[in-house]
Coordinates of C-alpha atoms and ligand atoms in Angstrom, one line a residue:
X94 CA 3.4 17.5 11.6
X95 CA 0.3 17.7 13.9
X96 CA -1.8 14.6 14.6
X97 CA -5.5 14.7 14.7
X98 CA -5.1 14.2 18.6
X99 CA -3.4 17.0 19.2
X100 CA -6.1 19.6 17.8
X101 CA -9.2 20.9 19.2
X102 CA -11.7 19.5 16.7
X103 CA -14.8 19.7 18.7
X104 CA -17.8 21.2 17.0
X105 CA -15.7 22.1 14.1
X106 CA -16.1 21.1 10.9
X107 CA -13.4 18.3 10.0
X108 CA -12.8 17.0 6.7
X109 CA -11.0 13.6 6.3
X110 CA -9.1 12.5 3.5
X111 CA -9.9 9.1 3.2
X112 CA -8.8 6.3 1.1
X113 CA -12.2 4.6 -0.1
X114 CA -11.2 3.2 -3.3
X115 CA -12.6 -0.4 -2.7
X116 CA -13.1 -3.2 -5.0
X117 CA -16.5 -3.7 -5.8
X118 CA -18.2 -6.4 -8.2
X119 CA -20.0 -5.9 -11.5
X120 CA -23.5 -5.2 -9.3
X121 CA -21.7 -2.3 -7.6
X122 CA -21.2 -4.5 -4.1
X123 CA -18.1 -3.7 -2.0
X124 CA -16.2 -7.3 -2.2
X125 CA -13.4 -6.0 -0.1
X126 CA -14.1 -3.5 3.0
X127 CA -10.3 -3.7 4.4
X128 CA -9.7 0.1 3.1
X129 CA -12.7 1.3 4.9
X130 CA -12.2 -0.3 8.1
X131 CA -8.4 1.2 7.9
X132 CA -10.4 4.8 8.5
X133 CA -12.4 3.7 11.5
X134 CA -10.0 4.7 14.6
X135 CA -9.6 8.5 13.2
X136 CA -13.5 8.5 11.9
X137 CA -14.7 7.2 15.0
X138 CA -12.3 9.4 17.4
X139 CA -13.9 12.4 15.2
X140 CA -17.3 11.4 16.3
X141 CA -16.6 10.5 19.3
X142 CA -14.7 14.3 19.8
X143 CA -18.1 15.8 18.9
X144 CA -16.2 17.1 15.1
X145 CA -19.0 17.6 12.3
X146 CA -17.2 15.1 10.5
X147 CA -16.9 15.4 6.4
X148 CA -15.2 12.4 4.4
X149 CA -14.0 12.5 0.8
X150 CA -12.6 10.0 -1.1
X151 CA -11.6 9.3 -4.4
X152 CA -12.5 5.4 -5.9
X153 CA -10.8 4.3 -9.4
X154 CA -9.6 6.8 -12.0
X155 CA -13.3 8.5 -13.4
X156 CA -11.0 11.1 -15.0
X157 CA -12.8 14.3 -14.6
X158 CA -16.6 12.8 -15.2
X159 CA -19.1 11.7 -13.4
X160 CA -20.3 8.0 -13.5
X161 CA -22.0 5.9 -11.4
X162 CA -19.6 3.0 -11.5
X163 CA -17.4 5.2 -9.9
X164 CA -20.1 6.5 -6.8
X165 CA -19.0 6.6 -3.3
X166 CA -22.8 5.5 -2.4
X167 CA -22.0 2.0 -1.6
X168 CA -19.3 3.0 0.7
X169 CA -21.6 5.0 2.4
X170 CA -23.7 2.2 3.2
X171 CA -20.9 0.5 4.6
X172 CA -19.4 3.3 6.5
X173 CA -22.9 3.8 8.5
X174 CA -22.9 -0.3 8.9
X175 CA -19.5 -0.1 10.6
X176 CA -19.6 3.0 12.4
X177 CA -23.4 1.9 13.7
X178 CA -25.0 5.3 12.8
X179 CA -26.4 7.7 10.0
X180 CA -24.1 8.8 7.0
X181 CA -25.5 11.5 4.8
X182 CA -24.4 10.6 1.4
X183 CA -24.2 13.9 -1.0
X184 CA -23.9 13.4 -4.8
X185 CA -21.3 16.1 -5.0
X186 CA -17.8 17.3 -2.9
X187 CA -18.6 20.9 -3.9
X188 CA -20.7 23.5 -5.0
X189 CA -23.2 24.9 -3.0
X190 CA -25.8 22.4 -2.4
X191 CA -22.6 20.7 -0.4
X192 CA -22.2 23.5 1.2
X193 CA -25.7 24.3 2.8
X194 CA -25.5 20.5 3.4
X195 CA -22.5 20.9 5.5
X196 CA -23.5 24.1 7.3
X197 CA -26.6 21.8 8.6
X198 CA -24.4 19.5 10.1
X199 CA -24.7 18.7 14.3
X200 CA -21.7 17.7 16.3
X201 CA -20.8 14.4 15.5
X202 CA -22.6 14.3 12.4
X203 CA -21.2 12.3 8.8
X204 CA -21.3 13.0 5.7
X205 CA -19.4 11.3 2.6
X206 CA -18.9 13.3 -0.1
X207 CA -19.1 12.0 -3.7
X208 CA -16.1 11.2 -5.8
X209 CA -13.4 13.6 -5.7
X210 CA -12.3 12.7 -9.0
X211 CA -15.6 13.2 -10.5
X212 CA -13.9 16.9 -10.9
X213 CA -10.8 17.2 -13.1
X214 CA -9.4 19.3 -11.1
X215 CA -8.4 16.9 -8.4
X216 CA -6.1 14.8 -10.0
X217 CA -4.9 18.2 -10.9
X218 CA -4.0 19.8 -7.7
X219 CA -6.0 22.7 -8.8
X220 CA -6.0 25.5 -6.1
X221 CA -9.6 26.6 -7.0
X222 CA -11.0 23.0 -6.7
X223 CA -8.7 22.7 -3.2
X224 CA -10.4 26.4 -2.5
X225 CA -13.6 25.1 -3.0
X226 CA -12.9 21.7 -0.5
X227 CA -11.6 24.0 2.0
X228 CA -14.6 26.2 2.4
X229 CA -16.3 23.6 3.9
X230 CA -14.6 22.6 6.9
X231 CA -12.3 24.4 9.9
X232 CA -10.0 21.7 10.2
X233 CA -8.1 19.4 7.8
X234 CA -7.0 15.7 8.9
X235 CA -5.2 13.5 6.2
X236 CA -5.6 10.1 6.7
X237 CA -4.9 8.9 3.0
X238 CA -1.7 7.4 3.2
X239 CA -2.4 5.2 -0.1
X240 CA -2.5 8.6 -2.1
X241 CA 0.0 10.5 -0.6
X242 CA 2.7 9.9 -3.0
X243 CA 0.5 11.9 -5.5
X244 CA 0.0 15.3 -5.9
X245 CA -3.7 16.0 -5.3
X246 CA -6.4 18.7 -4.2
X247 CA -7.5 17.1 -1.6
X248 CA -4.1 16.3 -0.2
X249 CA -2.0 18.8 -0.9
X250 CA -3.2 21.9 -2.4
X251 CA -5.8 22.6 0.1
X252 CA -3.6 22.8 3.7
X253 CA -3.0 26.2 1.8
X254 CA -6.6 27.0 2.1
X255 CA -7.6 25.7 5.3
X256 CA -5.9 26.9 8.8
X257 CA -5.6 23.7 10.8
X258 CA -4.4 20.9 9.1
X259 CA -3.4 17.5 10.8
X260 CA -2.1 13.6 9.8
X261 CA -5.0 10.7 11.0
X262 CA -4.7 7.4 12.6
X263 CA -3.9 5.4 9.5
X264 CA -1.5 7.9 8.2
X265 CA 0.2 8.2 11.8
X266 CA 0.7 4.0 11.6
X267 CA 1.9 3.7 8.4
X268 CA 4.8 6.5 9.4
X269 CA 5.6 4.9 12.3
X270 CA 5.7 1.4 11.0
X271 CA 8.0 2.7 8.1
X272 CA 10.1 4.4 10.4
X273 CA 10.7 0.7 12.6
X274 CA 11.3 -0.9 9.4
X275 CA 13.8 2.1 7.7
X276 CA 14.6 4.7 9.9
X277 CA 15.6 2.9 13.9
X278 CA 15.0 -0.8 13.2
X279 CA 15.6 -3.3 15.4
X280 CA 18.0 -5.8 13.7
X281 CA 18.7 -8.3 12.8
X282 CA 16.4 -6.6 10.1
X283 CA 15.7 -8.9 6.8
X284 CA 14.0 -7.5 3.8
X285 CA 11.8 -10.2 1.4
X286 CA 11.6 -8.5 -2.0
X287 CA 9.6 -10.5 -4.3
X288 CA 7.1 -9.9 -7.6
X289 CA 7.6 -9.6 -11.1
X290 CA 10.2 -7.4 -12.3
X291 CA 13.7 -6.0 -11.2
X292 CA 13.1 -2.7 -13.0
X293 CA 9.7 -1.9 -10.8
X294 CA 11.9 -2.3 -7.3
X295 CA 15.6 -1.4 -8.2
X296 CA 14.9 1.7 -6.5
X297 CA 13.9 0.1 -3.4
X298 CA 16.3 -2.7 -4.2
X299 CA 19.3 0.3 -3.8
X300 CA 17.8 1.2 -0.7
X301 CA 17.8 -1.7 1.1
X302 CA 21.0 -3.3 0.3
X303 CA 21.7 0.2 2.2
X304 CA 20.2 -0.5 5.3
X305 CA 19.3 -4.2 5.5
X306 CA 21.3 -7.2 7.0
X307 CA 19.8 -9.5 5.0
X308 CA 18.2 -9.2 1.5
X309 CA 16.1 -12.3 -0.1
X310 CA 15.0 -11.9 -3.5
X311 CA 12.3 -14.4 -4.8
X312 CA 9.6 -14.1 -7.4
X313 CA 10.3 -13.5 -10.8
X314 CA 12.7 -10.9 -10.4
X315 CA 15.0 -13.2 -9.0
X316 CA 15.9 -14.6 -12.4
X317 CA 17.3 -11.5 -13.7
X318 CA 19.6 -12.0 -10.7
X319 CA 20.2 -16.0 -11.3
X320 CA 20.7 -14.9 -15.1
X321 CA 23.4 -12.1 -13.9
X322 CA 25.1 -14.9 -12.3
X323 CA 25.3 -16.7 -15.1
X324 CA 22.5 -19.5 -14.7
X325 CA 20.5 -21.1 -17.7
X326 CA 17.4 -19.6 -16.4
X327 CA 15.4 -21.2 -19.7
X328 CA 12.2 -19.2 -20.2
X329 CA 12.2 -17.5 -17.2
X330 CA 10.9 -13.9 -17.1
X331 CA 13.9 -11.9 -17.5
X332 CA 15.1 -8.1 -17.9
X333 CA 18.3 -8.4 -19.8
X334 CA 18.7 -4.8 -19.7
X335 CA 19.0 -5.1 -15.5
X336 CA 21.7 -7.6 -15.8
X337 CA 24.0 -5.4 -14.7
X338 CA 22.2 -3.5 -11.8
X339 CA 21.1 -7.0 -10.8
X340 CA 25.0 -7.2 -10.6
X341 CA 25.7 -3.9 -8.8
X342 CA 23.1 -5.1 -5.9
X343 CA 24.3 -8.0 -5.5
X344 CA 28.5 -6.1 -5.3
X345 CA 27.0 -3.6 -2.7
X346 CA 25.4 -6.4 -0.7
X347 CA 28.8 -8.0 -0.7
X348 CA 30.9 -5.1 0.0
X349 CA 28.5 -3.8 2.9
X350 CA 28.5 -7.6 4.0
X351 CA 24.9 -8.1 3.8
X352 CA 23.7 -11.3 3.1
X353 CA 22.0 -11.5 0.2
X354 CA 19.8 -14.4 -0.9
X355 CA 18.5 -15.9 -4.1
X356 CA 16.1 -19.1 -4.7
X357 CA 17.8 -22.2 -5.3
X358 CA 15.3 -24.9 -6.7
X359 CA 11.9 -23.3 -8.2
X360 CA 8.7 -24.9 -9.4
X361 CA 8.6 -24.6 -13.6
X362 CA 6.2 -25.3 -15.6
X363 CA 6.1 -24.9 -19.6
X364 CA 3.3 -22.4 -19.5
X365 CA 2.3 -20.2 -17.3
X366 CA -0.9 -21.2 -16.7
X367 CA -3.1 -22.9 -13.8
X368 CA -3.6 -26.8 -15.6
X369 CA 0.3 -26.8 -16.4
X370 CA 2.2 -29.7 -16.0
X371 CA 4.9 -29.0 -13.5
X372 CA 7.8 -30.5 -12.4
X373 CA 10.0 -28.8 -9.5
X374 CA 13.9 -28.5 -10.2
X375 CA 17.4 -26.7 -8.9
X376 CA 18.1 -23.3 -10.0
X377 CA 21.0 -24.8 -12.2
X378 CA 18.9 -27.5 -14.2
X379 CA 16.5 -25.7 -15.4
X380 CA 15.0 -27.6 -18.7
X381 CA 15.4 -25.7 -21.9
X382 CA 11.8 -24.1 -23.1
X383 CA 10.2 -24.1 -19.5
X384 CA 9.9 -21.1 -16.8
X385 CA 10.6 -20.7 -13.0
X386 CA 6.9 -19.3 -11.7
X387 CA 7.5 -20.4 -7.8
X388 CA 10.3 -20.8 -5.5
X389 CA 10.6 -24.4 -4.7
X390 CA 10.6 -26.4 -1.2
X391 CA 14.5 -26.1 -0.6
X392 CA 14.1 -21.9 -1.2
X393 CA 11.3 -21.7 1.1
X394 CA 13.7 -23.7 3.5
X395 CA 16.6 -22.0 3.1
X396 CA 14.6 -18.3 3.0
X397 CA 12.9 -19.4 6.0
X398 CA 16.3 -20.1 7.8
X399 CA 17.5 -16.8 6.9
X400 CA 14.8 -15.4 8.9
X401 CA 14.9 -17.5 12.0
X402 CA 16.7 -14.7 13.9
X403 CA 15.2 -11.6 12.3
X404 CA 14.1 -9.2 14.7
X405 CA 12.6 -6.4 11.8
X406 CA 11.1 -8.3 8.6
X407 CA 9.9 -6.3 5.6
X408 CA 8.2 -8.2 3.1
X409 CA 7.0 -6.6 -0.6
X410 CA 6.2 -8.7 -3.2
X411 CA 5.2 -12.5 -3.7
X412 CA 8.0 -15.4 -4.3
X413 CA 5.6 -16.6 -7.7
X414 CA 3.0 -16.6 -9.8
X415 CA 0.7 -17.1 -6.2
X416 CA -2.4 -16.1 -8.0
X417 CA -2.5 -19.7 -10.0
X418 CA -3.0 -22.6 -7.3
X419 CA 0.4 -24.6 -9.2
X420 CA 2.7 -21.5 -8.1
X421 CA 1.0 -20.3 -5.0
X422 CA 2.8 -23.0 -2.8
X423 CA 6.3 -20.4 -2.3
X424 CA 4.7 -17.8 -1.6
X425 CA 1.9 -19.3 1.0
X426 CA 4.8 -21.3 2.9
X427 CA 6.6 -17.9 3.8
X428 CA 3.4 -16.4 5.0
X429 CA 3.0 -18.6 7.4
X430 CA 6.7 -18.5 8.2
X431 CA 6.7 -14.8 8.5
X432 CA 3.7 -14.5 10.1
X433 CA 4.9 -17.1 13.1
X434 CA 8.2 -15.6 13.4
X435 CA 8.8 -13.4 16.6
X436 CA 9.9 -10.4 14.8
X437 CA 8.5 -7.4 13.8
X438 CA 6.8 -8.0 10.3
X439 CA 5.6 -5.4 8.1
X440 CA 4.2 -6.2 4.4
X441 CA 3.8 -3.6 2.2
X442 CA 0.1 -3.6 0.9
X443 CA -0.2 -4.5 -3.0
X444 CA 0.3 -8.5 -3.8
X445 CA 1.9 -9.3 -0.7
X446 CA -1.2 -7.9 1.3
X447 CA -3.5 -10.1 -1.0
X448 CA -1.3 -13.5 -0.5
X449 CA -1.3 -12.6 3.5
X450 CA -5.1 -12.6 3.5
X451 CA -5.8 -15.6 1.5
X452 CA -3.9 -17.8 3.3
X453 CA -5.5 -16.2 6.7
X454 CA -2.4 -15.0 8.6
X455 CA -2.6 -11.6 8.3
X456 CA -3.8 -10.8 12.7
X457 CA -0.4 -12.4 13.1
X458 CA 1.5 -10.0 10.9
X459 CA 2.4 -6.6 13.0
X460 CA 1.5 -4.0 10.3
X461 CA 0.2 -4.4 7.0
X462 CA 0.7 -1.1 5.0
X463 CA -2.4 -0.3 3.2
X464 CA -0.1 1.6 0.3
X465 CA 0.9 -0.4 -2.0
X466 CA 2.5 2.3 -4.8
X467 CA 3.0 4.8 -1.6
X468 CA 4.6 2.2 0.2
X469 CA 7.3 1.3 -2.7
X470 CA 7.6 5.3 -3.2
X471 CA 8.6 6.0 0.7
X472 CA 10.8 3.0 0.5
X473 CA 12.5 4.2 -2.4
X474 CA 13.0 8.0 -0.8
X475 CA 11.1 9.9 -3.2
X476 CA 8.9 13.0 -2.1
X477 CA 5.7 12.3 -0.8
X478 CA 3.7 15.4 -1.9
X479 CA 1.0 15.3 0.3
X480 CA 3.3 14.4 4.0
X481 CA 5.6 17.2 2.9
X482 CA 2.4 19.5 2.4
X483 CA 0.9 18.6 6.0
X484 CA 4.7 18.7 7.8
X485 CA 4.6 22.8 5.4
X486 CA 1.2 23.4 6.9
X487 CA 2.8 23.0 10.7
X488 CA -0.1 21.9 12.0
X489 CA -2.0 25.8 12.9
X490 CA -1.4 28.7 11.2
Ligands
LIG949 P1 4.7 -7.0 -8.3 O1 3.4 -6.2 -8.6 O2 5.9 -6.4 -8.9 O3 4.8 -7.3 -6.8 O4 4.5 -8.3 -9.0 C1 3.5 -9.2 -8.7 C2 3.3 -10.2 -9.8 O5 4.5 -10.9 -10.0 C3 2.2 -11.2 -9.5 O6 1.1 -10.9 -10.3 C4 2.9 -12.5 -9.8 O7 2.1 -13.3 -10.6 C5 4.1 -12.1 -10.6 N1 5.2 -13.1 -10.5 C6 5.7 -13.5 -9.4 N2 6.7 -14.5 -9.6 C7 6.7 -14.6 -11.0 C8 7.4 -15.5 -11.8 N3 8.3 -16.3 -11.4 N4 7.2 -15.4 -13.2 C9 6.3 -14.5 -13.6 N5 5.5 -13.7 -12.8 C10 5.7 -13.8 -11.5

């Protein structure tokens, strides 16, 4: 795979595949700019190469139709505000008006495109629409790493169309972070695997009891795994149909000798909700008719114990229900742990990424993977469409 610094983009048209899709609030305001920022090294080193620089994005699931929930404008706004200069915003990715638009364009010009999913034919990987996104540029530099687990257009389809394709910044990071955490890490290396279900992470869960030398397994998936050994886990969120690949995880970890970690008092409450009464008890008393949401103080002591010599720490998934104030307490204590640890710590994006941010640790975290879905998928070791199209491409054809 090529990198976008090792291409001659000067004066040639570039198109970026960003990752754009920002929260916004009912008024159409970006709440959250985090994803837009992520862009600014390769954007900016684009500029600053004298590139004609073209962005596209896609932002929430419009499904083929145009809608102006769904416009790219307020990004564009925001783009010029952090970049400090003009970005032409046009209300279309193709057709000829974009074109003429494009062929306008001075060195180091922006533009941001409109919606790539306001055509169907994105989500589609449809080689005309890709046909039609590669006539307007010389070079294309995928910086999308959120998407890249999905077959689209505008990341894969098109590096057939265009004759110099090339990974950004972002996309460079997040393959280099992984690879610290997966491929050569630095051990001791301790994987945190939290959130709500067993069945969304076995995958990853089979990979890492591969590779890690220490597992810990919070949140509410951990029950499925107290319940497999036989606890009274009372109304606990629980997959009884994971019971026994809860078991098999927990075999391998023994036979590989990693050591493999489970809660062992948890905050429970009768209902899961944020004016519950609670009361805080061991994994084995659990009262009849109530639920584990949090890890309690003795879990975030013994978790945060296990991690005291970790050299690599990947963290996915929070250790409760954080998002009500009652169950947040778990999961906040191990950011703080994790983010004052001397290791290497890498969260990957979704939940995790949230908790980080609202309890203000996340400049002490090393890399926080901007992928949440993506992220899960390249832990797990399934195809990622769009790297496997760029590393095809080879860079120049
Ligand atoms: P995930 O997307 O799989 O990382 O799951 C995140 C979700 O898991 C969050 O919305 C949490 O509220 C939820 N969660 C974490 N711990 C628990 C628990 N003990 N019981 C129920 N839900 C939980």
């Amino acid at each position: 795979m090529k990198y976008i610094d090792q291409i001659d983009i000067k004066d040639k048209r570039v198109f970026i595949r960003v990752d754009f899709n920002v929260p916004m609030d009912d008024k159409g305001n970006i709440t959250d700019d985090t994803r837009i920022k992520a862009h600014l090294p390769t954007i900016n080193y684009a500029i600053e190469k004298g590139a004609k620089v073209i962005v596209g994005s896609h932002l929430g699931r419009p499904k083929g139709k145009r809608s102006e929930a769904f416009s790219l404008k307020a990004a564009a706004k925001r783009l010029s505000e952090l970049i400090k200069k003009d970005v032409l915003f046009l209300d279309d990715c193709i057709g000829e008006a974009v074109e003429k638009a494009v062929s306008q364009m001075k060195t180091s010009d922006v533009v941001l495109l409109e919606n790539l999913r306001f055509h169907l034919g994105e989500e589609k990987n449809d080689p005309e629409f890709a046909k039609q996104l590669a006539r307007l540029c010389d070079v294309y530099v995928d910086d999308a790493f959120a998407v890249s687990h999905r077959k689209a257009a505008s990341n894969t389809a098109i590096v057939d169309f265009v004759d110099v394709c090339a990974a950004g910044f972002l996309l460079k990071d997040e393959l280099a972070y992984f690879d610290k955490a997966m491929g050569n890490p630095v051990r001791p290396l301790v994987a945190i695997i939290g959130g709500a279900k067993v069945s969304d992470k076995i995958g990853v869960l089979e990979k890492l009891v591969e590779k890690v030398d220490k597992l810990i397994v919070g949140g509410g998936m951990a029950f499925t795994f107290l319940k497999a050994l036989g606890y009274e886990i009372g109304n606990s969120i629980c997959e009884e149909n994971m019971l026994d690949l809860a078991r098999g995880i927990m075999d391998k970890a023994r036979a590989r000798d990693v050591k493999f970690y489970l809660p062992v008092d948890c905050v429970v409450a009768e209902k899961a909700s944020a004016d519950a009464e609670t009361k805080i008890c061991t994994v084995q008393e659990i009262p009849k008719g109530w639920m584990g949401l949090d890890i309690g103080p003795a879990s975030v002591s013994l978790f945060s114990s296990a991690i005291q010599n970790a050299k690599t720490i990947l963290w996915n998934g929070p250790m409760g229900m954080f998002e009500l104030d009652p169950f947040s307490r778990g999961t906040f204590a191990m950011v703080t742990y994790v983010a004052n640890s001397h290791a290497l710590t890498i969260i990957g994006g979704g939940d995790t990424d949230v908790a980080v941010h609202r309890a203000g640790e996340s400049d002490k975290i090393s890399y926080i993977s901007t992928g949440g879905g993506a992220f899960l998928e390249l832990l797990e070791g399934k195809p990622m469409p769009a790297i496997e199209a760029l590393e095809a491409s080879g860079g120049a054809k």
